[in-house]
Amino acid sequence: MEKRAKRPDGASSIYLGKDGYWHGRVTVGVRDDGSSDRRHVSSKISEAEVIKKVRELEKQRDAGKVRKPGRPWTVKAWLLHWVEEIAKPSVRENTYAGYEVAVRVHLIPGVGAHRLDKLEPEHLERFYTKMLANGSKPATAHQVHRSVRTALNHAMRRGHVTRNVAMLAVPPRVEDEEVEPYDIEEVQRLLSEAAKLRNSARWSIALALGLRQGEALGLRWSDVDLAAGILRVRKNRLRPKYLHGCGGECGRTPGYCKKRIRKNEDTANTKSRAGRRVIGVPDELARLLELHRQEQDRERGRAAQEWTETGFVFTSPNGQPLMPSTDYDVWKQLLKDAKVRDGRLHDARHTAATVLLILGVPERVVMQIMGWSSTAMAARYQHVTGGILADVAQQVGGLIWEVAKPDTGHEPDSSAEAR
């Protein structure tokens, strides 16, 4: 009997086993320990069936799409690994916080039980629809979609899946955020009412320069040069995050633990290069900031040893940086006191951008002041500015800064001291 020639090392093999099954073996790569990763397929139907399976494995191997050996990942296991071991060390803290909410609050309860390599686009689409039915906003579903897409990109690059199904899934449509600036009369009422509060210049900065909340609360005096009439936006104030100081014995969430320990910094660098910017300060606003600095010096003297020197422009009565949640509450109360329609804190930023465009400030300059990285942002304001009468521009310079007139000895209202 003629002896069969030996197949080259690594070549696929097909044979009929003693168990009555046709078997095929295909070398698809090398395992972590250096041994050959040789995959097995079988069929009791026919040799042709095994040949078909072998050819499919070879095709996947040649395309670099063979799943890695070992126990398959579940979606839950991969997302937890990705968010803690891959994302957390490599992204900004606020970005990680968004990923963590998307993973733990939405994705794991929604699709976590699926095998990672068996997840389909339709699973994600049905999940997004369910999110909306349960009251989530389209923007939230979009944020979840972006998170799982990023996580699956990492899984695909590492060979755990052969495709990113989130790239195929269609998330809900998100409508552009409506731009709702305050008009000049509303701005005047807000600034007039804000003059009665501590940190009144905080709201002038919001309405005149359009600083984001984190940017305004992250300002330090070292960022402000009143003599030169400029301020530098470099940092964002972070929402505090805490760990238990009691080892979890109190039974409360970390933020309410009496021995809580803060785990993040007060500030972080702005998210983008466009966000790090130098802004010219109008003379009227520079005067308000100087008055604010003098008042802070008086507070420092009154607080004595209770004062903590942090260098922030806007602080609590003992020098600590302002909490974003407290700042938001003051804004909401300010709207009520000024008898101005309710609105988001971000609407103050929209107002500043609108005023700049009404005044005819070049778009490129507006982008720098606002910290926009795309001209598309300015385009969103065109329908607002186009419908405003031309004489509004003449009102801005003389009226919006009514509160910057020389001090007549007015002291801040004592009831507003704690705001």
XYZ file of C-alpha atoms in Angstrom:
419
model
C 0.000 0.000 0.000
C 1.378 3.379 -0.990
C 2.308 5.550 1.980
C 0.414 8.895 2.092
C 2.660 11.953 1.864
C 2.980 13.954 5.088
C 1.089 17.253 5.060
C 3.123 20.384 5.642
C 3.125 21.671 9.221
C 0.163 23.941 9.796
C -1.845 22.667 6.837
C -5.520 21.901 7.340
C -6.454 18.234 7.621
C -9.697 16.337 6.985
C -10.237 12.701 7.969
C -12.853 10.096 8.913
C -12.548 9.180 12.552
C -13.198 5.853 14.278
C -16.295 7.478 15.834
C -17.915 7.673 12.386
C -17.614 11.465 12.178
C -15.713 13.452 9.606
C -13.208 15.772 11.294
C -11.339 18.835 10.153
C -8.494 20.707 11.856
C -7.290 24.179 10.863
C -4.307 26.103 12.228
C -5.473 29.691 12.690
C -2.618 31.201 14.654
C -0.483 30.930 17.771
C -1.702 30.784 21.377
C -0.322 32.932 24.184
C 2.010 30.110 25.249
C 3.515 29.820 21.757
C 1.749 26.603 20.731
C -0.319 26.343 17.555
C -3.918 27.445 17.789
C -5.524 24.590 15.907
C -9.321 24.628 15.649
C -11.542 21.581 15.229
C -14.759 21.116 13.244
C -16.739 17.926 12.617
C -19.781 16.510 10.832
C -21.585 13.167 10.748
C -23.281 14.057 7.468
C -20.471 13.973 4.902
C -16.906 14.853 4.073
C -18.209 17.734 1.930
C -19.823 19.298 5.006
C -16.510 19.270 6.887
C -14.666 20.634 3.851
C -17.130 23.544 3.815
C -16.484 24.248 7.514
C -12.711 24.022 7.052
C -12.794 26.447 4.117
C -14.865 28.927 6.195
C -12.349 28.748 9.051
C -9.484 29.292 6.623
C -11.317 32.275 5.139
C -11.787 33.809 8.613
C -8.142 33.135 9.445
C -6.889 34.804 6.264
C -9.143 37.820 6.944
C -7.911 38.064 10.536
C -11.408 37.509 11.924
C -11.030 34.340 13.968
C -12.260 34.699 17.544
C -9.568 34.276 20.174
C -9.388 30.905 21.974
C -10.732 30.474 25.473
C -14.044 30.943 27.186
C -16.185 33.533 25.335
C -16.764 36.898 26.990
C -20.230 37.971 28.009
C -21.209 41.560 27.200
C -21.299 42.291 30.942
C -17.825 40.891 31.599
C -16.272 42.750 28.683
C -17.935 46.076 29.503
C -16.766 45.883 33.122
C -13.218 45.062 31.994
C -13.274 47.828 29.412
C -14.623 50.586 31.668
C -12.323 49.810 34.630
C -9.115 48.516 33.032
C -9.049 50.262 29.642
C -11.128 53.451 29.838
C -10.511 54.568 33.416
C -6.693 54.912 33.169
C -6.776 56.539 29.743
C -9.640 59.076 29.593
C -10.631 62.217 31.490
C -12.493 61.733 34.746
C -15.752 63.203 33.458
C -15.555 60.988 30.367
C -15.020 57.933 32.551
C -17.979 58.942 34.731
C -20.197 59.040 31.633
C -18.946 55.642 30.481
C -19.519 54.146 33.929
C -23.141 55.315 34.072
C -23.776 54.004 30.545
C -22.289 50.611 31.453
C -23.663 50.013 34.952
C -27.025 51.781 34.765
C -28.026 50.989 31.180
C -25.977 48.469 29.198
C -25.407 45.708 31.753
C -29.081 45.483 32.811
C -30.163 45.818 29.171
C -27.855 43.555 27.132
C -25.235 42.291 29.601
C -26.314 38.639 29.533
C -25.550 38.175 25.815
C -22.379 36.451 24.714
C -20.121 39.160 23.334
C -19.578 37.392 20.005
C -23.314 36.710 19.644
C -24.462 40.311 20.153
C -26.371 41.607 17.130
C -27.284 45.143 15.959
C -30.947 44.313 16.498
C -30.293 43.606 20.187
C -28.972 47.138 20.596
C -31.766 48.742 18.576
C -34.466 46.998 20.618
C -32.615 48.059 23.758
C -32.555 51.731 22.686
C -36.288 51.586 21.946
C -36.908 50.142 25.402
C -34.824 52.926 26.971
C -37.036 55.557 25.332
C -40.212 53.712 26.378
C -38.945 53.750 29.971
C -38.479 57.522 29.927
C -34.853 58.008 28.845
C -34.165 60.906 26.495
C -32.799 60.282 22.963
C -29.597 62.085 23.997
C -29.117 59.541 26.798
C -29.601 56.648 24.388
C -27.065 58.267 22.077
C -24.521 58.552 24.876
C -25.043 54.864 25.696
C -24.666 54.020 22.006
C -21.360 55.901 21.769
C -20.099 54.120 24.883
C -20.859 50.596 23.641
C -19.440 51.468 20.220
C -16.147 52.498 21.823
C -16.088 49.378 24.020
C -16.719 47.083 21.048
C -14.000 48.795 19.017
C -11.500 47.715 21.671
C -12.960 44.190 21.698
C -12.628 43.947 17.915
C -9.038 45.176 17.870
C -8.174 42.494 20.421
C -9.855 39.723 18.443
C -12.695 39.041 20.898
C -15.275 39.838 18.200
C -14.973 39.933 14.431
C -17.137 43.040 13.904
C -18.470 45.999 15.841
C -22.246 45.568 15.812
C -22.733 49.054 17.327
C -21.406 50.469 14.035
C -24.368 48.795 12.309
C -27.036 49.571 14.918
C -29.072 52.746 14.367
C -29.579 54.838 17.534
C -32.591 57.129 18.067
C -32.530 60.487 16.331
C -31.479 63.431 18.499
C -32.945 66.839 17.758
C -30.578 69.808 17.910
C -30.723 71.562 21.267
C -32.945 74.613 21.005
C -31.061 77.886 21.469
C -33.028 79.988 23.977
C -31.130 83.176 24.850
C -32.512 85.755 27.250
C -33.381 89.152 25.795
C -31.740 92.394 26.902
C -34.478 93.307 29.382
C -34.235 89.878 31.024
C -30.456 90.162 31.252
C -30.761 93.556 32.930
C -33.195 92.194 35.506
C -30.923 89.228 36.203
C -27.826 91.377 36.686
C -29.715 93.890 38.811
C -30.956 91.099 41.092
C -27.561 89.373 41.094
C -25.957 92.573 42.441
C -27.658 91.812 45.783
C -25.899 88.443 46.107
C -22.476 87.225 47.104
C -20.396 86.400 44.049
C -22.566 88.693 41.900
C -19.804 88.900 39.271
C -20.305 85.162 38.723
C -23.489 85.897 36.785
C -22.000 88.828 34.850
C -19.293 86.441 33.602
C -21.940 83.901 32.595
C -24.108 86.383 30.713
C -21.337 88.505 29.157
C -18.565 86.018 28.369
C -20.507 82.755 28.154
C -18.216 80.707 30.366
C -19.492 77.220 31.054
C -20.352 76.495 34.666
C -17.221 74.412 35.249
C -15.041 77.082 33.618
C -16.459 79.916 35.741
C -16.208 77.963 38.997
C -12.708 76.778 38.046
C -11.340 80.331 37.625
C -8.527 81.308 39.972
C -7.231 84.824 40.530
C -3.985 83.735 38.876
C -6.035 83.338 35.657
C -7.296 86.949 35.822
C -5.237 89.992 34.782
C -7.468 93.003 35.325
C -4.731 95.483 34.415
C -4.372 93.887 30.989
C -8.112 93.256 30.739
C -7.901 89.494 30.113
C -8.709 86.202 31.771
C -7.453 82.736 30.906
C -9.775 79.738 30.820
C -7.701 76.678 31.635
C -9.541 74.535 34.175
C -12.953 73.030 34.827
C -14.400 72.687 38.314
C -15.230 69.009 38.900
C -18.198 67.635 40.754
C -16.781 66.005 43.878
C -16.697 62.210 44.157
C -16.212 60.449 47.456
C -15.098 57.177 49.034
C -16.242 55.786 52.354
C -13.979 56.764 55.226
C -15.702 54.239 57.471
C -15.219 51.186 55.278
C -18.904 51.194 54.349
C -20.092 50.558 57.904
C -22.399 53.602 57.915
C -24.660 51.984 55.303
C -24.973 55.245 53.378
C -23.750 56.152 49.925
C -20.159 57.507 50.000
C -21.286 61.121 49.495
C -23.286 61.027 52.748
C -20.701 59.180 54.846
C -19.685 61.368 57.802
C -16.074 60.250 57.321
C -16.158 60.559 53.531
C -12.908 61.004 51.626
C -12.817 62.931 48.378
C -11.254 60.859 45.602
C -10.946 63.439 42.799
C -9.296 66.824 42.380
C -11.063 70.194 42.526
C -10.360 70.940 38.866
C -9.162 69.342 35.643
C -7.921 70.754 32.336
C -10.634 71.848 29.910
C -11.799 69.094 27.594
C -10.458 70.483 24.313
C -7.757 72.796 23.013
C -10.471 75.248 21.935
C -11.682 75.307 25.535
C -8.301 76.611 26.741
C -8.486 80.229 25.709
C -7.713 83.837 26.566
C -10.691 86.212 26.678
C -10.709 89.996 26.673
C -12.651 91.442 29.621
C -14.819 94.564 28.993
C -13.993 97.517 31.249
C -17.365 97.283 33.008
C -16.836 93.600 33.837
C -13.243 94.281 34.956
C -14.637 96.825 37.415
C -17.161 94.318 38.747
C -14.399 91.748 39.230
C -12.289 94.294 41.098
C -15.231 95.083 43.404
C -15.703 91.351 43.887
C -12.041 90.918 44.827
C -12.325 93.689 47.416
C -15.404 92.071 48.933
C -13.604 88.714 49.055
C -10.728 90.384 50.927
C -13.232 91.651 53.507
C -14.707 88.151 53.833
C -11.212 86.760 54.352
C -10.703 89.197 57.212
C -14.044 88.352 58.810
C -13.463 84.584 58.544
C -9.968 84.886 60.098
C -8.621 81.401 60.912
C -11.729 79.784 59.405
C -10.667 80.952 55.932
C -9.076 78.387 53.599
C -6.965 79.999 50.878
C -7.762 78.209 47.614
C -7.181 81.048 45.134
C -10.560 80.616 43.455
C -12.362 83.693 42.163
C -15.743 82.477 43.394
C -15.821 80.871 46.821
C -17.970 80.112 49.836
C -17.774 82.528 52.828
C -14.805 80.534 54.203
C -12.807 80.425 50.952
C -13.755 76.974 49.705
C -14.548 76.571 45.983
C -18.237 76.622 45.113
C -20.079 73.338 44.607
C -21.642 73.051 41.113
C -24.932 71.869 42.628
C -25.084 74.904 44.939
C -24.246 77.207 42.044
C -27.112 75.695 40.041
C -29.541 76.238 42.925
C -28.496 79.908 43.186
C -29.147 80.333 39.442
C -32.647 78.885 39.750
C -33.441 81.170 42.688
C -32.006 84.149 40.805
C -34.415 83.522 37.922
C -37.352 83.533 40.353
C -36.195 86.642 42.204
C -35.647 88.519 38.917
C -39.075 87.363 37.666
C -37.442 85.919 34.553
C -38.687 82.795 32.798
C -37.182 79.548 33.999
C -34.211 78.315 32.002
C -31.100 76.220 32.057
C -27.807 77.573 33.282
C -26.587 76.886 29.744
C -29.081 79.465 28.445
C -26.858 82.159 29.962
C -24.093 80.896 27.688
C -26.451 81.001 24.690
C -27.281 84.599 25.611
C -23.634 85.645 25.563
C -23.078 84.061 22.147
C -26.184 85.739 20.745
C -25.154 89.193 21.990
C -21.697 88.812 20.469
C -23.163 87.859 17.091
C -25.702 90.704 17.244
C -22.866 93.144 17.833
C -21.226 91.907 14.637
C -18.182 90.386 16.317
C -16.401 88.240 13.664
C -17.352 84.574 13.839
C -13.764 83.478 14.406
C -13.483 85.797 17.411
C -16.811 84.561 18.803
C -15.523 80.992 18.465
C -12.444 81.909 20.513
C -14.426 83.656 23.227
C -16.963 80.836 23.511
C -14.417 78.029 23.202
C -16.099 76.455 20.167
C -14.074 74.045 18.065
C -16.438 74.048 15.082
C -18.071 76.784 12.969
C -21.231 74.650 13.020
C -21.909 75.986 16.510
C -22.206 79.564 15.253
C -24.594 78.461 12.504
C -27.100 77.320 15.144
C -27.571 80.948 16.232
C -28.362 82.413 12.831
C -32.130 81.979 13.099
C -32.025 83.717 16.493
C -29.900 86.726 15.563
C -31.604 87.201 12.215
C -34.959 87.929 13.798
C -33.747 90.534 16.324
C -34.126 94.217 15.521
C -30.954 96.098 14.611
C -31.376 98.661 17.388
C -30.851 95.933 20.022
C -27.138 96.151 19.313
C -27.162 99.807 20.363
C -28.778 98.908 23.684
C -26.211 96.318 24.712
C -23.253 98.526 25.529
C -25.162 101.148 27.510
C -27.771 99.072 29.311
C -26.477 95.600 30.045
C -23.845 97.035 32.389
C -26.219 99.201 34.430
C -25.058 97.359 37.562
C -21.472 98.499 36.965
C -22.231 102.110 37.856
C -20.214 103.575 40.776
C -21.006 101.997 44.127
C -23.423 104.088 46.213
C -22.621 102.310 49.449
C -25.116 99.504 48.897
C -24.286 96.441 50.954
C -25.254 92.928 49.847
C -28.578 91.805 51.300
C -27.910 89.854 54.485
C -30.494 87.235 53.557
C -28.461 86.455 50.449
C -25.174 86.076 52.344
C -25.267 82.303 52.271
C -25.967 82.087 48.544
